[in-house]
Tab-separated table of C-alpha atoms in Angstrom:
chain	number	residue	atom	x	y	z
A	1	GLY	CA	-4.415	15.283	9.828
A	2	THR	CA	-2.810	12.207	8.492
A	3	PHE	CA	-4.417	8.933	7.197
A	4	LEU	CA	-4.007	6.184	4.776
A	5	THR	CA	-4.100	6.893	0.979
A	6	THR	CA	-6.768	4.231	0.745
A	7	THR	CA	-9.000	6.291	3.137
A	8	ALA	CA	-8.405	9.443	1.158
A	9	LEU	CA	-9.448	7.859	-2.050
A	10	GLU	CA	-12.621	6.285	-0.754
A	11	PRO	CA	-14.820	8.781	-2.834
A	12	LEU	CA	-13.086	7.371	-6.009
A	13	PHE	CA	-13.973	3.964	-5.286
A	14	GLY	CA	-17.680	4.598	-4.616
A	15	ASN	CA	-18.102	4.764	-0.932
A	16	LYS	CA	-21.145	6.696	-0.411
A	17	GLU	CA	-20.265	7.527	3.320
A	18	ALA	CA	-17.114	9.262	2.199
A	19	ARG	CA	-18.547	12.725	1.909
A	20	PHE	CA	-15.465	14.714	1.157
A	21	GLU	CA	-13.397	15.621	-2.030
A	22	THR	CA	-9.857	14.618	-1.629
A	23	GLY	CA	-8.954	17.022	-4.498
A	24	LYS	CA	-9.983	19.940	-2.251
A	25	PHE	CA	-7.869	19.168	0.709
A	26	THR	CA	-4.904	21.368	1.446
A	27	TRP	CA	-2.040	19.153	1.053
A	28	ILE	CA	1.066	19.856	3.121
A	29	GLY	CA	3.536	17.249	1.967
A	30	ASN	CA	4.262	13.585	2.272
A	31	MET	CA	7.071	12.203	4.715
A	32	LEU	CA	7.962	8.949	3.015
A	33	ASP	CA	7.736	8.779	-0.831
A	34	ASN	CA	7.433	5.388	-2.272
A	35	ASP	CA	6.948	3.234	0.911
A	36	ALA	CA	6.136	0.185	-1.095
A	37	THR	CA	4.299	-2.871	0.258
A	38	ALA	CA	4.919	-6.556	-0.049
A	39	CYS	CA	3.654	-10.039	0.383
A	40	MET	CA	5.128	-12.475	2.811
A	41	THR	CA	4.820	-16.051	4.103
A	42	TRP	CA	6.265	-18.123	6.854
A	43	LYS	CA	8.770	-20.757	5.900
A	44	THR	CA	6.444	-23.696	6.597
A	45	SER	CA	3.815	-22.520	4.190
A	46	GLY	CA	5.324	-24.166	0.855
A	47	ILE	CA	5.307	-20.733	-0.637
A	48	LYS	CA	8.481	-19.192	-1.705
A	49	THR	CA	7.346	-17.667	-5.084
A	50	TRP	CA	4.133	-16.393	-6.386
A	51	GLU	CA	4.136	-19.269	-8.777
A	52	ASP	CA	3.751	-21.626	-5.842
A	53	MET	CA	-0.032	-20.427	-5.660
A	54	LYS	CA	-0.818	-21.643	-9.167
A	55	THR	CA	-2.228	-25.038	-8.037
A	56	ARG	CA	-3.818	-24.300	-4.738
A	57	GLU	CA	-5.861	-21.909	-2.667
A	58	THR	CA	-3.832	-19.665	-0.649
A	59	THR	CA	-5.257	-18.184	2.575
A	60	PHE	CA	-4.275	-14.511	3.632
A	61	GLY	CA	-4.700	-12.611	6.784
A	62	SER	CA	-6.540	-9.225	6.902
A	63	SER	CA	-7.929	-6.908	9.649
A	64	GLY	CA	-11.193	-6.277	7.590
A	65	ALA	CA	-12.588	-6.176	4.223
A	66	SER	CA	-11.829	-2.587	3.255
A	67	SER	CA	-8.238	-2.759	4.690
A	68	LEU	CA	-5.046	-2.457	2.749
A	69	THR	CA	-4.115	-6.101	3.534
A	70	SER	CA	-7.533	-7.204	2.025
A	71	ILE	CA	-7.576	-5.048	-1.160
A	72	GLN	CA	-4.123	-5.895	-2.032
A	73	THR	CA	-4.483	-9.600	-1.755
A	74	LYS	CA	-7.502	-9.600	-3.845
A	75	THR	CA	-5.798	-7.426	-6.504
A	76	VAL	CA	-2.833	-9.928	-6.352
A	77	GLY	CA	-5.340	-12.777	-7.038
A	78	GLU	CA	-6.758	-10.821	-10.039
A	79	LEU	CA	-3.478	-9.965	-11.673
A	80	LEU	CA	-1.788	-13.204	-11.037
A	81	HIS	CA	-4.648	-15.381	-11.830
A	82	VAL	CA	-4.347	-17.401	-8.659
A	83	LYS	CA	-6.973	-18.397	-6.084
A	84	THR	CA	-6.880	-16.288	-2.886
A	85	LYS	CA	-8.975	-16.620	0.316
A	86	VAL	CA	-8.929	-13.525	2.601
A	87	ILE	CA	-9.740	-14.257	6.235
A	88	ASN	CA	-10.595	-11.353	8.121
A	89	GLY	CA	-10.464	-10.416	11.903
A	90	TYR	CA	-6.837	-10.084	12.510
A	91	GLN	CA	-7.254	-6.887	14.486
A	92	GLY	CA	-3.733	-6.912	15.737
A	93	GLY	CA	-2.339	-6.018	12.213
A	94	ILE	CA	0.642	-7.547	10.759
A	95	ARG	CA	2.143	-8.745	13.983
A	96	GLU	CA	-1.104	-11.002	14.725
A	97	SER	CA	-1.090	-12.216	11.087
A	98	ASN	CA	2.602	-13.081	11.271
A	99	LEU	CA	1.894	-15.204	14.445
A	100	ALA	CA	-1.042	-16.814	12.810
A	101	MET	CA	1.252	-17.753	9.731
A	102	GLN	CA	3.736	-19.268	12.346
A	103	ARG	CA	0.816	-21.352	13.823
A	104	GLY	CA	-0.333	-22.522	10.367
A	105	GLU	CA	-3.655	-20.637	10.524
A	106	LEU	CA	-2.519	-18.633	7.566
A	107	ASP	CA	-0.531	-19.064	4.418
A	108	ALA	CA	0.514	-15.561	3.673
A	109	THR	CA	-0.272	-11.876	4.125
A	110	CYS	CA	0.004	-9.064	1.776
A	111	GLY	CA	-0.098	-5.241	2.125
A	112	VAL	CA	2.759	-5.028	4.553
A	113	TYR	CA	5.008	-1.946	4.261
A	114	ILE	CA	8.510	-2.997	3.384
A	115	VAL	CA	9.873	-0.477	5.981
A	116	THR	CA	7.743	-2.553	8.568
A	117	VAL	CA	9.311	-5.821	7.289
A	118	ARG	CA	12.881	-4.283	7.508
A	119	THR	CA	12.300	-2.694	11.054
A	120	GLN	CA	10.047	-5.277	13.012
A	121	PHE	CA	10.734	-8.410	11.255
A	122	ALA	CA	14.529	-8.163	10.430
A	123	ASP	CA	15.496	-10.992	12.513
A	124	GLN	CA	12.964	-13.325	10.916
A	125	ILE	CA	13.928	-12.334	7.447
A	126	LYS	CA	17.758	-12.936	8.120
A	127	ALA	CA	16.909	-16.285	9.617
A	128	GLY	CA	14.975	-17.327	6.625
A	129	ASP	CA	11.829	-17.836	8.612
A	130	LEU	CA	9.830	-15.075	6.964
A	131	ILE	CA	9.957	-14.987	3.111
A	132	VAL	CA	9.174	-11.968	1.037
A	133	TRP	CA	8.016	-13.038	-2.316
A	134	MET	CA	6.550	-10.140	-4.008
A	135	THR	CA	6.737	-6.350	-3.755
A	136	PHE	CA	4.699	-3.593	-5.241
A	137	GLY	CA	6.878	-0.592	-5.873
A	138	SER	CA	7.719	0.494	-9.402
A	139	LYS	CA	11.167	-1.007	-9.185
A	140	ARG	CA	12.639	-3.715	-6.952
A	141	ASP	CA	13.501	-2.776	-3.384
A	142	PRO	CA	17.205	-2.723	-2.547
A	143	ALA	CA	16.523	-4.761	0.579
A	144	PHE	CA	15.140	-7.550	-1.598
A	145	PRO	CA	16.832	-7.220	-4.881
A	146	SER	CA	15.935	-10.879	-5.926
A	147	VAL	CA	12.215	-10.503	-5.284
A	148	PRO	CA	10.025	-9.379	-8.283
A	149	THR	CA	7.620	-6.527	-8.221
A	150	ILE	CA	4.149	-6.976	-9.669
A	151	TYR	CA	5.288	-5.113	-12.699
A	152	ASP	CA	7.823	-7.707	-13.469
A	153	VAL	CA	4.966	-10.208	-13.748
A	154	ILE	CA	1.882	-8.436	-15.435
A	155	GLN	CA	1.692	-8.655	-19.254
A	156	ASN	CA	-0.837	-5.979	-20.570
A	157	ASP	CA	-1.801	-2.362	-20.292
A	158	GLU	CA	-5.178	-3.056	-18.643
A	159	ASP	CA	-3.492	-4.872	-15.675
A	160	ARG	CA	-0.834	-2.334	-15.519
A	161	ALA	CA	-3.497	0.515	-15.145
A	162	LEU	CA	-5.168	-1.523	-12.285
A	163	ALA	CA	-1.835	-2.165	-10.580
A	164	LYS	CA	-0.962	1.633	-10.699
A	165	LEU	CA	-4.339	2.435	-9.234
A	166	ILE	CA	-3.938	0.198	-6.240
A	167	PHE	CA	-0.467	-0.036	-5.566
A	168	GLU	CA	0.925	3.462	-6.386
A	169	GLN	CA	-1.028	4.690	-3.306
A	170	ASP	CA	1.967	3.361	-1.495
A	171	VAL	CA	3.905	6.323	-3.085
A	172	LEU	CA	1.756	8.731	-0.840
A	173	SER	CA	2.227	6.556	2.518
A	174	ARG	CA	2.637	9.392	4.992
A	175	PRO	CA	0.774	12.455	3.643
A	176	LEU	CA	-0.210	15.233	5.741
A	177	ALA	CA	-3.295	17.506	4.937
A	178	ALA	CA	-5.071	20.548	6.237
A	179	PRO	CA	-8.844	21.263	5.644
A	180	PRO	CA	-10.141	22.721	2.448
A	181	GLY	CA	-10.100	26.590	2.080
A	182	VAL	CA	-6.898	27.276	3.632
A	183	SER	CA	-5.669	30.633	2.496
A	184	GLN	CA	-2.678	30.682	0.004
A	185	GLU	CA	-0.393	32.504	2.707
A	186	ARG	CA	-1.037	29.977	5.314
A	187	THR	CA	-0.779	27.100	3.073
A	188	ALA	CA	2.573	28.313	1.861
A	189	ALA	CA	3.693	28.777	5.543
A	190	LEU	CA	2.434	25.271	6.383
A	191	ARG	CA	4.350	23.686	3.394
A	192	LYS	CA	7.562	25.603	4.265
A	193	GLY	CA	7.490	24.383	7.763
A	194	PHE	CA	6.895	20.924	6.818
A	195	MET	CA	9.913	20.811	4.323
A	196	ALA	CA	11.998	22.591	7.059
A	197	THR	CA	10.950	19.789	9.423
A	198	MET	CA	11.928	17.105	7.001
A	199	ALA	CA	15.512	18.636	6.844
A	200	ASP	CA	15.903	19.055	10.628
A	201	LYS	CA	18.748	17.245	12.210
A	202	ALA	CA	17.002	16.299	15.337
A	203	PHE	CA	13.894	15.013	13.479
A	204	LEU	CA	16.103	13.030	11.139
A	205	GLU	CA	17.995	11.493	14.031
A	206	ASP	CA	14.764	10.433	15.735
A	207	ALA	CA	13.542	8.955	12.421
A	208	ALA	CA	16.788	7.055	12.205
A	209	LYS	CA	16.468	5.503	15.718
A	210	ALA	CA	12.995	4.328	14.703
A	211	GLY	CA	14.341	2.570	11.522
A	212	LEU	CA	12.563	5.139	9.293
A	213	SER	CA	14.097	6.739	6.135
A	214	ILE	CA	12.552	10.145	5.269
A	215	HIS	CA	12.031	10.928	1.728
A	216	GLU	CA	10.042	13.933	1.573
A	217	MET	CA	7.428	15.146	-1.053
A	218	SER	CA	6.431	18.692	-1.354
A	219	GLY	CA	2.665	19.627	-0.765
A	220	GLU	CA	2.451	20.670	-4.704
A	221	GLU	CA	3.694	17.118	-5.622
A	222	THR	CA	1.483	15.444	-3.187
A	223	ALA	CA	-1.620	17.319	-4.443
A	224	ARG	CA	-0.730	16.563	-7.943
A	225	ARG	CA	-0.400	12.808	-7.231
A	226	TYR	CA	-3.751	12.800	-5.595
A	227	GLN	CA	-5.293	14.400	-8.607
A	228	ALA	CA	-3.782	11.777	-10.976
A	229	PHE	CA	-5.744	9.015	-9.249
A	230	TYR	CA	-8.902	10.794	-10.484
A	231	GLU	CA	-7.469	10.705	-14.095
A	232	VAL	CA	-6.874	6.978	-14.538
A	233	PRO	CA	-9.133	5.155	-17.108
A	234	LYS	CA	-12.484	4.495	-15.936
A	235	SER	CA	-12.405	0.840	-16.702
A	236	ALA	CA	-9.522	0.491	-14.177
A	237	VAL	CA	-11.694	2.203	-11.510
A	238	GLU	CA	-14.700	-0.103	-12.412
A	239	ARG	CA	-12.471	-3.132	-11.940
A	240	ALA	CA	-10.984	-1.859	-8.763
A	241	LYS	CA	-14.519	-1.239	-7.351
A	242	LYS	CA	-15.275	-4.991	-8.151
A	243	ILE	CA	-12.149	-6.159	-6.334
A	244	ILE	CA	-12.819	-3.897	-3.415
A	245	GLY	CA	-16.528	-4.904	-3.310
A	246	ARG	CA	-18.188	-1.591	-4.194
A	247	GLU	CA	-19.812	-2.418	-7.301
A	248	ALA	CA	-23.280	-2.201	-5.460
A	249	ASP	CA	-22.453	1.371	-4.373
A	250	THR	CA	-22.239	2.648	-7.657
A	251	PRO	CA	-25.489	4.453	-9.275
C-alpha cells in the first residue's frame, strides 16, 4: 500500500481510531525523497510574503480538519505568530482552493506539494498570477530560489523541533509498505524489486512525461526515518497535538 505520511503517523498524534503501529510496517521504499510543500496565494490577495499577514487575519482553504492543508496552515500560524483561519470543505483539493482564491473566497492555501505547483500550475506561476511565498523543505527549492523556507524564519530550538515534526514528513512523500510480519527473504526481494523499478528506463520515461522527478529512498532508510518521528521530544509532539486538535484524545 501507499498513503500519506500524515496517515501513517496518526498513532503518534493521538488518534485512538488508528489501531496500528507504523514502526512494525514492512517499509519497501520511498519514490520521491523530499517532495517539500509550500504556501501560495493569488495575485489579488494582497499577500506576497509571509510578513504581509502580520496585521490581518488570513483565510486558508482545506479539505478537512485532519488534512495536510489544515495541519500545515495551523502550524504556520503557530510558528510565525500570525492569525490564520482555516475554511474546510474544499473537497476538490488544491485545484478547488486555487479557483476559490481566484474568486476571492480565500486568501491562501498551504500544504501544496512543490511538484504539484510546478506541474499543474506552471503557467499561472510564470504569469505572476499565483505566488509562492513560503516553502517547507530543509533548503530553498531550486524552482523558487528567492522564496524562504520556514527554517529561514523560525528562531529557536522549540520551534525548530515542531517544524521538523510536521514538515519533515514531506521527505517521505511517496512511501510503499507491506504488512507487518513479512519474512526477511520476501522483504529483501520486495526492496530489491522496488529499487530496480526506480532505475527502470521505461518507468523513468513515464514519470518524466508526468512531470515527476524520481528520487528513490531505500526501504531501510524509509524505516529509519519513520522511527525517528517517534524519537522527537515529547514537548514537540504535545504541541503538535494541540495544533491538530488531538489534546482531548490523550489519556
